[in-house]
Short mmCIF file of C-alpha atoms in Angstrom, two decimals:
data_model
loop_
_atom_site.label_atom_id
_atom_site.label_comp_id
_atom_site.label_asym_id
_atom_site.label_seq_id
_atom_site.Cartn_x
_atom_site.Cartn_y
_atom_site.Cartn_z
CA GLY A 295 0.00 0.00 0.00
CA TRP A 296 3.00 2.36 0.13
CA GLY A 297 4.15 2.22 -3.50
CA VAL A 298 6.35 0.19 -5.77
CA VAL A 299 9.61 -1.24 -4.49
CA ASN A 300 12.68 -0.22 -6.53
CA ALA A 301 15.02 -3.19 -6.03
CA ALA A 302 17.95 -1.54 -7.83
CA SER A 303 17.69 1.51 -5.58
CA ALA A 304 17.42 -0.69 -2.49
CA VAL A 305 20.80 -2.29 -3.22
CA GLY A 306 22.40 0.98 -4.31
CA ALA A 307 22.68 0.26 -8.03
CA THR A 308 22.23 3.17 -10.43
CA VAL A 309 19.68 2.51 -13.13
CA ALA A 310 20.65 4.22 -16.39
CA SER A 311 17.90 6.10 -18.19
CA SER A 312 17.56 5.87 -21.95
CA TYR A 313 15.09 8.79 -21.99
CA GLY A 314 15.43 12.53 -22.30
CA GLN A 315 13.11 15.52 -22.40
CA ILE A 316 12.19 17.99 -25.13
CA ARG A 317 11.21 21.60 -24.51
CA VAL A 318 9.45 22.96 -27.64
CA THR A 319 8.93 26.74 -27.76
CA VAL A 320 6.44 27.88 -30.40
CA LEU A 321 7.02 31.42 -31.72
CA ASP A 322 4.92 33.61 -34.03
CA ASN A 323 6.97 34.43 -37.14
CA VAL A 324 5.69 38.04 -37.30
CA THR A 325 5.95 39.13 -33.66
CA ASN A 326 8.55 36.54 -32.54
CA LEU A 327 6.45 36.17 -29.35
CA PRO A 328 5.58 32.82 -27.74
CA VAL A 329 2.26 31.29 -28.85
CA SER A 330 0.10 29.76 -26.13
CA GLY A 331 -2.47 27.09 -26.92
CA ALA A 332 -0.60 25.77 -29.96
CA ASP A 333 -0.53 22.03 -30.64
CA ALA A 334 3.08 20.79 -30.65
CA ILE A 335 3.92 17.36 -32.06
CA VAL A 336 7.19 15.42 -31.83
CA TRP A 337 7.88 13.03 -34.73
CA LEU A 338 10.56 10.46 -35.44
CA GLY A 339 13.10 12.55 -37.32
CA THR A 340 14.15 12.71 -40.92
CA THR A 341 17.18 14.77 -41.97
CA SER A 342 15.14 17.59 -43.53
CA CYS A 343 12.01 17.04 -41.38
CA THR A 344 9.95 16.19 -44.46
CA GLY A 345 7.90 13.06 -44.98
CA LEU A 346 7.23 12.67 -41.26
CA THR A 347 5.03 9.65 -40.60
CA GLN A 348 5.38 8.51 -36.97
CA VAL A 349 4.13 10.68 -34.08
CA VAL A 350 5.98 10.16 -30.80
CA GLN A 351 4.11 12.56 -28.47
CA THR A 352 1.77 15.54 -28.63
CA ALA A 353 1.21 18.42 -26.18
CA GLN A 354 -0.27 21.90 -26.07
CA THR A 355 1.86 24.96 -25.30
CA SER A 356 1.32 26.60 -21.94
CA PRO A 357 -0.73 29.80 -21.55
CA THR A 358 0.83 30.73 -18.18
CA PRO A 359 4.20 32.20 -17.13
CA PRO A 360 6.99 31.28 -16.91
CA ASN A 361 6.41 28.75 -19.72
CA VAL A 362 4.13 30.68 -22.09
CA GLY A 363 4.36 29.09 -25.54
CA VAL A 364 6.28 26.06 -24.28
CA ALA A 365 5.32 22.39 -24.53
CA ILE A 366 7.27 19.92 -22.40
CA PHE A 367 7.75 16.35 -23.59
CA ALA A 368 9.01 14.01 -20.87
CA ALA A 369 10.32 10.46 -21.20
CA VAL A 370 11.26 10.63 -24.88
CA PRO A 371 13.60 7.80 -25.96
CA ALA A 372 17.08 9.01 -26.98
CA GLY A 373 17.25 9.49 -30.75
CA SER A 374 16.55 11.85 -33.66
CA TYR A 375 13.31 13.83 -33.90
CA CYS A 376 11.50 16.70 -35.62
CA ALA A 377 8.80 18.94 -34.15
CA THR A 378 5.78 20.58 -35.74
CA ALA A 379 3.26 23.04 -34.34
CA SER A 380 -0.08 24.45 -35.40
CA LYS A 381 -2.79 26.72 -34.09
CA ILE A 382 -6.21 27.15 -35.66
CA ILE A 383 -7.74 30.09 -33.74
CA PRO A 384 -7.83 33.03 -34.46
CA THR A 385 -6.12 32.19 -37.77
CA ALA A 386 -4.61 28.93 -38.97
CA LYS A 387 -0.83 28.79 -38.51
CA LYS A 388 1.64 25.95 -38.82
CA GLY A 389 5.37 25.31 -38.81
CA THR A 390 8.10 22.73 -38.37
CA THR A 391 11.71 22.53 -37.23
CA PRO A 392 14.06 23.15 -40.16
CA ALA A 393 16.11 20.03 -39.39
CA GLN A 394 16.09 17.07 -37.06
CA PHE A 395 17.41 17.39 -33.52
CA VAL A 396 18.82 14.79 -31.16
CA VAL A 397 17.53 13.85 -27.73
CA SER A 398 20.18 12.50 -25.37
CA ALA A 399 19.46 10.23 -22.42
CA GLY A 400 19.11 12.16 -19.17
CA ALA A 401 19.19 15.57 -20.89
CA THR A 402 16.70 18.24 -21.94
CA THR A 403 16.78 19.36 -25.57
CA SER A 404 15.33 22.82 -26.34
CA VAL A 405 13.80 23.44 -29.79
CA ASN A 406 12.06 26.44 -31.37
CA VAL A 407 9.29 26.09 -33.94
CA THR A 408 8.16 29.24 -35.75
CA ILE A 409 4.59 29.20 -37.00
CA ALA A 410 3.22 31.32 -39.83
CA PRO A 411 -0.18 31.88 -41.45
#
């Protein structure tokens, strides 16, 4: 009733993580300001971020400080990814990262996506 037992921790062994985090900031291409309420999507990466077919995670950017316009993706397996973003209201906007980025185990990768009408 008190939780899950972590046997590796109980004997002092360090368990290596093969996951990292991604911090996607969505910016408006005209004002260069963060966009809250945008849908951010992380995809398995291709070199030029075209022909993306496999979604890894989705999240919406935050409307509140200090993370306005930021979507946090936790527990993303280490590897190469691309990010896209879109917002429908008040006008339809979309964008993508210009190239793939790499997520390293145990680290946070920060990425900007600029969206345009």
